PDB file of C-alpha atoms in Angstrom:
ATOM      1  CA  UNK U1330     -18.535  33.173 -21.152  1.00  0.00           C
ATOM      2  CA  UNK U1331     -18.122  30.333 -18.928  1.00  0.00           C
ATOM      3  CA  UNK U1332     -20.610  29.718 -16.134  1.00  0.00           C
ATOM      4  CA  UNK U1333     -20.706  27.099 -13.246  1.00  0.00           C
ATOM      5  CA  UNK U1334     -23.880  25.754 -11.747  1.00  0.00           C
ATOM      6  CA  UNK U1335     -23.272  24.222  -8.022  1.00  0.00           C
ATOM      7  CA  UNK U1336     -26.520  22.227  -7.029  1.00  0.00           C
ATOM      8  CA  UNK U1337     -27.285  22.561  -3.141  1.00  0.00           C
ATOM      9  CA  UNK U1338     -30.379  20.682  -2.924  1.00  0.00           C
ATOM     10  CA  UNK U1339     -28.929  17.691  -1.176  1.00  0.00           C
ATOM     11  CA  UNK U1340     -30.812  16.743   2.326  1.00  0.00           C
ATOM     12  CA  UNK U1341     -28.396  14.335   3.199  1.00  0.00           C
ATOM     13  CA  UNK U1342     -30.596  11.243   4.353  1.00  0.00           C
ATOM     14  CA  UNK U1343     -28.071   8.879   4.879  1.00  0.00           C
ATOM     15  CA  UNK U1344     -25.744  11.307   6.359  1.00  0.00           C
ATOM     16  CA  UNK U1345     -28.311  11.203   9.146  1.00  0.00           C
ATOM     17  CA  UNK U1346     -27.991  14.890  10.023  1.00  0.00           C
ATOM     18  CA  UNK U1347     -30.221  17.213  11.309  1.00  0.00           C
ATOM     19  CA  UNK U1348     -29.307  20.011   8.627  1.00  0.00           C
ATOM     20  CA  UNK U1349     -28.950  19.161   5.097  1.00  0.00           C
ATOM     21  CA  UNK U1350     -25.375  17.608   4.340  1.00  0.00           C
ATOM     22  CA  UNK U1351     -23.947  20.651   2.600  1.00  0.00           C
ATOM     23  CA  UNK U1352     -24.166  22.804   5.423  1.00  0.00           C
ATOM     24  CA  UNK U1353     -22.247  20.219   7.479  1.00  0.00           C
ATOM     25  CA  UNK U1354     -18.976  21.940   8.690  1.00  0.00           C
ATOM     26  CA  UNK U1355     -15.336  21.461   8.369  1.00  0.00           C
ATOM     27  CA  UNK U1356     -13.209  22.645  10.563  1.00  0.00           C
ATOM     28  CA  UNK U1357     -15.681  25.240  11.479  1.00  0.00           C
ATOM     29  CA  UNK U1358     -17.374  26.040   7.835  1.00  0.00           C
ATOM     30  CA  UNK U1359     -19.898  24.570   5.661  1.00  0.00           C
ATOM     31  CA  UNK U1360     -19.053  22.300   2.926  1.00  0.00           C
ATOM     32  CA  UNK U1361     -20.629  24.853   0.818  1.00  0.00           C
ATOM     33  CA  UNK U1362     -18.127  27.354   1.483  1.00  0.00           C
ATOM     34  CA  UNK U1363     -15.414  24.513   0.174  1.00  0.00           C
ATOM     35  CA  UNK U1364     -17.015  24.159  -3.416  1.00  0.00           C
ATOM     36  CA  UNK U1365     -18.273  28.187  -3.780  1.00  0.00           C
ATOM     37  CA  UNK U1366     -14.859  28.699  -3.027  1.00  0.00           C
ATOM     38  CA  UNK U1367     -13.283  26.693  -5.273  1.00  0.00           C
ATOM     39  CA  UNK U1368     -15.044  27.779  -8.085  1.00  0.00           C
ATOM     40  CA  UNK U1369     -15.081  31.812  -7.096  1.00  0.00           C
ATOM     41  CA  UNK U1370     -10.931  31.666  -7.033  1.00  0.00           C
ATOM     42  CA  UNK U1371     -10.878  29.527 -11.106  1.00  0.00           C
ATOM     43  CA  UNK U1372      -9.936  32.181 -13.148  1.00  0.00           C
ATOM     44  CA  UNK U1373     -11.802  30.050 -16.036  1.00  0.00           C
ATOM     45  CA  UNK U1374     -15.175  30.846 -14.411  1.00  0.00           C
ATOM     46  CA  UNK U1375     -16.944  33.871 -15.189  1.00  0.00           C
ATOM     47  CA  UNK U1376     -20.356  33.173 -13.592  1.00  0.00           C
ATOM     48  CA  UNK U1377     -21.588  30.896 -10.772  1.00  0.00           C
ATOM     49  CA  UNK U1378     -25.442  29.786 -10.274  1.00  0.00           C
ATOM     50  CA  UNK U1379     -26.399  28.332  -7.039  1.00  0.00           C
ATOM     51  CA  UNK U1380     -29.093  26.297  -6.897  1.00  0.00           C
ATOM     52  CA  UNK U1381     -31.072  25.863  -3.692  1.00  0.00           C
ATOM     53  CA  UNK U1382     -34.416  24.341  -2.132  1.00  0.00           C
ATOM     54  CA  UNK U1383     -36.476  27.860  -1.431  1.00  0.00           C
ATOM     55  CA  UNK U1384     -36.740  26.983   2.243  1.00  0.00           C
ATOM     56  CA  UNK U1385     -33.133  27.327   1.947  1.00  0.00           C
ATOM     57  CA  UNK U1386     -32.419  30.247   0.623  1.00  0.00           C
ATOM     58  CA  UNK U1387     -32.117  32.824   3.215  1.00  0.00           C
ATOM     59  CA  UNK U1388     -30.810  30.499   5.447  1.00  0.00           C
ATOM     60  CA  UNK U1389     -27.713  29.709   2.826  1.00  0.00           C
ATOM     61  CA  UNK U1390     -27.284  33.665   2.038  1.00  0.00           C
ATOM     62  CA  UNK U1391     -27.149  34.748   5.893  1.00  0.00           C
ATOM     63  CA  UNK U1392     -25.130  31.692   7.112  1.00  0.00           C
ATOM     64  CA  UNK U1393     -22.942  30.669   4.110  1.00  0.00           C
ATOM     65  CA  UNK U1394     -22.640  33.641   1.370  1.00  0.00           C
ATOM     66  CA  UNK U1395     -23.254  36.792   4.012  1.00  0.00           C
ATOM     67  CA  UNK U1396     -21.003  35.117   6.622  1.00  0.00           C
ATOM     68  CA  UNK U1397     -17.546  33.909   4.509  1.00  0.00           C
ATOM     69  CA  UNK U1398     -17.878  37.039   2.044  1.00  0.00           C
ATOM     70  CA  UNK U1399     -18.625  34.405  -0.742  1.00  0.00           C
ATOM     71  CA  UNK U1400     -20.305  35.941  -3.786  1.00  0.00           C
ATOM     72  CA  UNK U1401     -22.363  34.201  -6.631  1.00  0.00           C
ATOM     73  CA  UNK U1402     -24.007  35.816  -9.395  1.00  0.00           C
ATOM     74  CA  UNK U1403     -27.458  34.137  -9.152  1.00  0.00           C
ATOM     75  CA  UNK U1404     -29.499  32.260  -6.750  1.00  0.00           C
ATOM     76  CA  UNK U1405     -32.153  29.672  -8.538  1.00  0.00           C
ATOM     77  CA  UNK U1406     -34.834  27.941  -6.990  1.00  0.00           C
ATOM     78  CA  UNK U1407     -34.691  23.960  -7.337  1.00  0.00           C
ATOM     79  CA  UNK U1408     -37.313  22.023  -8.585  1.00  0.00           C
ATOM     80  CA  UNK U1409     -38.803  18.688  -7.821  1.00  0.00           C
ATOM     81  CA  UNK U1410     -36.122  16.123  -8.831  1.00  0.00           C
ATOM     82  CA  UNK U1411     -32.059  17.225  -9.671  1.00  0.00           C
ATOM     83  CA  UNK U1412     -33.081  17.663 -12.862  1.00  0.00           C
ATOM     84  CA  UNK U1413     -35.842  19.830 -12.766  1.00  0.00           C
ATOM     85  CA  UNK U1414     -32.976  21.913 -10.403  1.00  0.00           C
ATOM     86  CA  UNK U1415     -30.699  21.678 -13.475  1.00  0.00           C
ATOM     87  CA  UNK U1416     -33.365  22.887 -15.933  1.00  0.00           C
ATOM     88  CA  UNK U1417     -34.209  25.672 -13.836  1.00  0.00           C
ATOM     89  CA  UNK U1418     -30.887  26.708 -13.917  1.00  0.00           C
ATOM     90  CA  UNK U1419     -29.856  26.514 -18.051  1.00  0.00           C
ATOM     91  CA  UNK U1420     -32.981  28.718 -18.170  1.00  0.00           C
ATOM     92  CA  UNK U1421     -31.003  31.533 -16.752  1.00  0.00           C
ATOM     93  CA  UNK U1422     -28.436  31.090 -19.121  1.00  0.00           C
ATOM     94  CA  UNK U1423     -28.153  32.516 -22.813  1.00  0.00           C
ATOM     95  CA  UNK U1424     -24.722  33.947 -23.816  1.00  0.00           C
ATOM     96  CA  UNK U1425     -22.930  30.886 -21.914  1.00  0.00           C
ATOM     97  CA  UNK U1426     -20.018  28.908 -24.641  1.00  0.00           C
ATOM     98  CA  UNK U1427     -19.429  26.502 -21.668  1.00  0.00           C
ATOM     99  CA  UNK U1428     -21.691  25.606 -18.474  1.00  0.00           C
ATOM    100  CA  UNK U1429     -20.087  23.217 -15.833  1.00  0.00           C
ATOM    101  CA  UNK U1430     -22.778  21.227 -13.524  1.00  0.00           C
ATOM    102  CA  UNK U1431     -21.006  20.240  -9.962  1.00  0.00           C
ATOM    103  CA  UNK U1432     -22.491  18.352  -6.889  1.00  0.00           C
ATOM    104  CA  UNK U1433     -22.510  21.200  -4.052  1.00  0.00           C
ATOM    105  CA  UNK U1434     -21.364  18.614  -1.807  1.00  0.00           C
ATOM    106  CA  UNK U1435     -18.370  18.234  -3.737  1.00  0.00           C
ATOM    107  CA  UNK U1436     -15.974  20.429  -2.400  1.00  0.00           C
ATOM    108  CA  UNK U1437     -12.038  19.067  -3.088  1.00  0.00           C
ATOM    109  CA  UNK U1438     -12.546  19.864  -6.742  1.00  0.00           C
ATOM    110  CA  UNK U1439      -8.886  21.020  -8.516  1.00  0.00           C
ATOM    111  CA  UNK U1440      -8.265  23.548 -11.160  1.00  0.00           C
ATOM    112  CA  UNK U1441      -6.410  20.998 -13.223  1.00  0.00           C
ATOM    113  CA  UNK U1442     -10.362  19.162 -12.844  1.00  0.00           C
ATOM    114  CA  UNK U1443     -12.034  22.761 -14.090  1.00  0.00           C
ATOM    115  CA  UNK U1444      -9.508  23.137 -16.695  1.00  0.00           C
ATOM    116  CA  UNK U1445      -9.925  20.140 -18.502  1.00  0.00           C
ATOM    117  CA  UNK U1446     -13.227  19.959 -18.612  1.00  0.00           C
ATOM    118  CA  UNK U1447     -13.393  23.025 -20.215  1.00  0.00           C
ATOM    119  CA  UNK U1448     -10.906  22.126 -22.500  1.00  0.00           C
ATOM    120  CA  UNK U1449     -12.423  18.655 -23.365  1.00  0.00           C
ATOM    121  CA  UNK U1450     -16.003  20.304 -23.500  1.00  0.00           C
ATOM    122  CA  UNK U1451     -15.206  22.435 -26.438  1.00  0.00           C
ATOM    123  CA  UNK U1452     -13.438  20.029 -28.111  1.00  0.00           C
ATOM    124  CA  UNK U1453     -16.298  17.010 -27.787  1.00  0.00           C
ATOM    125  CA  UNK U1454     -19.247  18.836 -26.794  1.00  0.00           C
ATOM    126  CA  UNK U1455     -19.500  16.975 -23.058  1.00  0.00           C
ATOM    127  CA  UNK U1456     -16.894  15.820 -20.759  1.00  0.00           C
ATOM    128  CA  UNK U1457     -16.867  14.438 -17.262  1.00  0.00           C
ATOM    129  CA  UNK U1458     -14.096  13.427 -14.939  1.00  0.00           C
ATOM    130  CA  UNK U1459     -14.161  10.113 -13.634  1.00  0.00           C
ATOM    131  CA  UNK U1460     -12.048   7.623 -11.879  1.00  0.00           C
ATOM    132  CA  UNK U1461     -11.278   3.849 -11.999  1.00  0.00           C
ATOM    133  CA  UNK U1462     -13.546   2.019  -9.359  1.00  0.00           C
ATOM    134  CA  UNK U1463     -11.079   0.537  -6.352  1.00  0.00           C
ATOM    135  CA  UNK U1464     -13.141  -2.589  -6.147  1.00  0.00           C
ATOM    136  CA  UNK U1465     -14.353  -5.241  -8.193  1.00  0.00           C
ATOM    137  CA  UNK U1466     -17.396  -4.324  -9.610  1.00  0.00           C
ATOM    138  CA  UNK U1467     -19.953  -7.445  -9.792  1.00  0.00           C
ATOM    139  CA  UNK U1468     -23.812  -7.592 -12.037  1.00  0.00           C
ATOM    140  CA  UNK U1469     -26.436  -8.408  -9.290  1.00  0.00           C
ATOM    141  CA  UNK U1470     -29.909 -10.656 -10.517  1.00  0.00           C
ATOM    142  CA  UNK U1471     -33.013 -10.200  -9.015  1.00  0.00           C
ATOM    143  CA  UNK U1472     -32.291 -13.319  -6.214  1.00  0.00           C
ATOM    144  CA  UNK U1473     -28.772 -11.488  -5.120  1.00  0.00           C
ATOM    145  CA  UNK U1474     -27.119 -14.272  -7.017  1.00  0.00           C
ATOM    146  CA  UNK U1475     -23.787 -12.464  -9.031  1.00  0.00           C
ATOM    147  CA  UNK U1476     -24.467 -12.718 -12.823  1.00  0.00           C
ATOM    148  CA  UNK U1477     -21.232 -10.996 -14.013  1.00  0.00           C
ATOM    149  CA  UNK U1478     -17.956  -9.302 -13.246  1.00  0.00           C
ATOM    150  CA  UNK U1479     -17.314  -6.181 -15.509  1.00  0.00           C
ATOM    151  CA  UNK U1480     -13.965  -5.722 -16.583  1.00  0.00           C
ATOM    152  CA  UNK U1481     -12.848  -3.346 -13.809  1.00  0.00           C
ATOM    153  CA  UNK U1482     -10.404  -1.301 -16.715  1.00  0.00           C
ATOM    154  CA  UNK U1483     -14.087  -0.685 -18.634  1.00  0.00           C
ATOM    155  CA  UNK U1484     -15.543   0.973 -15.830  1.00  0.00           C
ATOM    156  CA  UNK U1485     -15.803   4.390 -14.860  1.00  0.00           C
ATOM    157  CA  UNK U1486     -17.113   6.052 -11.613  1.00  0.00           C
ATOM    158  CA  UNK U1487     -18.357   9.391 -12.618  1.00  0.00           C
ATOM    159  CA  UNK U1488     -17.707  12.394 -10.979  1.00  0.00           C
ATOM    160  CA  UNK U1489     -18.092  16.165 -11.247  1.00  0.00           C
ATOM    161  CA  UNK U1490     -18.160  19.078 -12.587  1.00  0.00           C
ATOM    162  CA  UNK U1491     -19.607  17.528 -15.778  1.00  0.00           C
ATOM    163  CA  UNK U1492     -19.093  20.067 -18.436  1.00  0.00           C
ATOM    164  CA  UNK U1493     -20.627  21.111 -21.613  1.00  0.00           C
ATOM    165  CA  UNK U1494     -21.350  23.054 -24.710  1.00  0.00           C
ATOM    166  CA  UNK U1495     -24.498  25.105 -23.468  1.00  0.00           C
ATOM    167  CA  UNK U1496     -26.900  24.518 -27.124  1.00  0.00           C
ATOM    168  CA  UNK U1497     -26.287  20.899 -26.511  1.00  0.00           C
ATOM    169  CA  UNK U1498     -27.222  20.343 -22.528  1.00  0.00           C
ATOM    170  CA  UNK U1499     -29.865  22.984 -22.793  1.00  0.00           C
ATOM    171  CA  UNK U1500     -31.601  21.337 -25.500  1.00  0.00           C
ATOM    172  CA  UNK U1501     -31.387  17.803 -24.239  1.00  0.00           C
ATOM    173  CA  UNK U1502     -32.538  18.889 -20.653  1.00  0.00           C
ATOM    174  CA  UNK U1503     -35.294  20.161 -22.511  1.00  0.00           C
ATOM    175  CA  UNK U1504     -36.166  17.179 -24.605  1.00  0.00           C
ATOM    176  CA  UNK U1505     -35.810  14.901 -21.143  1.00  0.00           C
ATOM    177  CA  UNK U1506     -38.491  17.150 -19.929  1.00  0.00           C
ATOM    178  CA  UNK U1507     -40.568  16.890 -22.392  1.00  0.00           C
ATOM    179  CA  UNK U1508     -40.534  13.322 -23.078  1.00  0.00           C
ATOM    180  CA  UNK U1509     -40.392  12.714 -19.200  1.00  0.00           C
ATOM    181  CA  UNK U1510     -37.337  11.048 -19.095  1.00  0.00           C
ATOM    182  CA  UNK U1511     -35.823  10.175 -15.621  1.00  0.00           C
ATOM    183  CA  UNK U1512     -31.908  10.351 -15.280  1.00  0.00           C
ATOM    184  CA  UNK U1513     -29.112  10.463 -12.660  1.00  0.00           C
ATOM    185  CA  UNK U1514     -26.936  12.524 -13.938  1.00  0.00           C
ATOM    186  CA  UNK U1515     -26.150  15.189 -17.152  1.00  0.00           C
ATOM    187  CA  UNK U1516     -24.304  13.028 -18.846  1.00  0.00           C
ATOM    188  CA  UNK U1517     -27.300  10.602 -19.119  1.00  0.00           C
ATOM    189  CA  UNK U1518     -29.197  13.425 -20.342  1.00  0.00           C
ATOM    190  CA  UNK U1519     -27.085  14.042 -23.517  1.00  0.00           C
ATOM    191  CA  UNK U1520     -26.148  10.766 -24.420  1.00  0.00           C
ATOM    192  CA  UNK U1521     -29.957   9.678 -24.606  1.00  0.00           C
ATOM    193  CA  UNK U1522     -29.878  11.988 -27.811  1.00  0.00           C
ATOM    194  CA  UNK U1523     -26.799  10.468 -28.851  1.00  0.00           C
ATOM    195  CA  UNK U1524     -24.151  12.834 -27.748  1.00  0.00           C
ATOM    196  CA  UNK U1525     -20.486  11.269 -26.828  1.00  0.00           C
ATOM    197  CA  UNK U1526     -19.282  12.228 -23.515  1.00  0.00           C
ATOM    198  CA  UNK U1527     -15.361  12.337 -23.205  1.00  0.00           C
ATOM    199  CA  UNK U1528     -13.917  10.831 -20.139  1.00  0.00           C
ATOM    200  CA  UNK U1529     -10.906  12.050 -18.798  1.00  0.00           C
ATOM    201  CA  UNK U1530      -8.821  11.230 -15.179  1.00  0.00           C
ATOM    202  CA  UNK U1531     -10.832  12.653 -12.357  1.00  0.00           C
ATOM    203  CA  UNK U1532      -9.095  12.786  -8.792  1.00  0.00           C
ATOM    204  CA  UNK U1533      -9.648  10.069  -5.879  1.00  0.00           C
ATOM    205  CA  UNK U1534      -9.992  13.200  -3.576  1.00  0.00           C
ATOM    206  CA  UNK U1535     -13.111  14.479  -5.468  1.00  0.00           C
ATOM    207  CA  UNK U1536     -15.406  12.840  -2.968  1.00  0.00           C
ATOM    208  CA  UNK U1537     -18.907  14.012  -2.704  1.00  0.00           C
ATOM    209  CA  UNK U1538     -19.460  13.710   1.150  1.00  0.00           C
ATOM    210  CA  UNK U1539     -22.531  11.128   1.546  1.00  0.00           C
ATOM    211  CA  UNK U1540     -22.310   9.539   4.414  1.00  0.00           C
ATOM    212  CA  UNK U1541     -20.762   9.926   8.106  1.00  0.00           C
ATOM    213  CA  UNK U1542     -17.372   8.087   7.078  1.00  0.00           C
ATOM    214  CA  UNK U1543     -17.257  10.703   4.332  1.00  0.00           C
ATOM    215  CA  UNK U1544     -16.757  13.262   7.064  1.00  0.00           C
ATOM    216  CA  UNK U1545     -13.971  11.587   8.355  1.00  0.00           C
ATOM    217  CA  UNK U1546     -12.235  11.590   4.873  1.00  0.00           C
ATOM    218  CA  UNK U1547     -13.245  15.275   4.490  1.00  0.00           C
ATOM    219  CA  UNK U1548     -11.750  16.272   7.717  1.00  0.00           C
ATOM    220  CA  UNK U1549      -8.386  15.793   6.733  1.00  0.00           C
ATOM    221  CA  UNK U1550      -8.657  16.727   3.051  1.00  0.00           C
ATOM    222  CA  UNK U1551      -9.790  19.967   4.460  1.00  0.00           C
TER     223      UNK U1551
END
């Protein structure tokens, strides 16, 4: 069984909204719908966990799921910080080969994206999509000064879903917990224990819509 886990937990600060950024519509639906859509057509995906704030909850079923006929097979609470959100839910899952983690405001994900991070993901363990950053990329010090300019063909910006075996992500998430590690992102979490995490070509259109020019990007990707 494969299962996806879209995290909707995002209140969009710098989006400067007065509803959190994944309920933002686009051409007259939520970004939500986008990514739950996305993922409910991929024939690869057999299960798909939402993950929401609970003072979002009813509000997401009656003006996202209810509304656009979307269906997902399990609402989970979010915790404190994404991870906690993450942890909460891997504890739902038990028969899982595969899980896939994606940013709910991340809603131009492909198949060809799902697909090989399945396929990369049972070969390696982890995998994550990721593209080649557009600009130079400079190492700032403390006083603003630049200390160093990465070599831009080194350098990866990481997008999702990030994909994994389900033993390996479910034990490191808990061992993150329990040693009160903080991380960013999943792949953080298993390469702490010294799991590899393969990289393959993500898609400039994979945004994850952030701020207002985002919108503007989304608008006619939609």
């Amino acid at each position: 069984m494969i299962s996806a886990i879209i995290l909707a937990g995002g209140k969009g600060k710098r989006m400067g909204a007065n509803i959190s950024k994944q309920y933002i519509k686009l051409k007259g639906k939520p970004i939500l719908y986008y990514t739950i859509k996305r993922f409910s057509e991929s024939k690869d995906i057999d299960k798909i966990i939402l993950v929401l704030p609970k003072d979002e909850i009813d509000y997401c079923k009656e003006e996202v799921l209810d509304k656009y006929s979307l269906h997902v097979d399990l609402i989970v609470q979010g915790g404190k910080e994404r991870q906690d959100s993450v942890m909460n839910a891997l504890n739902e899952l038990i028969d899982e080969e595969i899980v896939l983690i994606h940013d709910g405001a991340r809603p131009f994900v492909s198949q060809r994206i799902i697909d090989e991070g399945i396929k990369y993901a049972r070969l390696y363990g982890a995998s994550a999509p990721g593209v080649m950053p557009k600009d130079t990329i400079k190492i700032k010090g403390d006083n603003n000064f630049a200390l160093s300019t990465p070599d831009r063909n080194t350098l990866v910006a990481i997008q999702t879903p990030q994909v994994f075996k389900l033993g390996i992500i479910k034990e490191c998430h808990k061992k993150v917990k329990e040693e009160d590690i903080k991380v960013t992102d999943d792949t953080m979490v298993v390469e702490t224990y010294g799991n590899k995490v393969y990289l393959y070509e993500g898609d400039y259109t994979n945004i994850k819509v952030t701020t207002p020019e985002d919108l503007i990007l989304a608008e006619k990707l939609i």
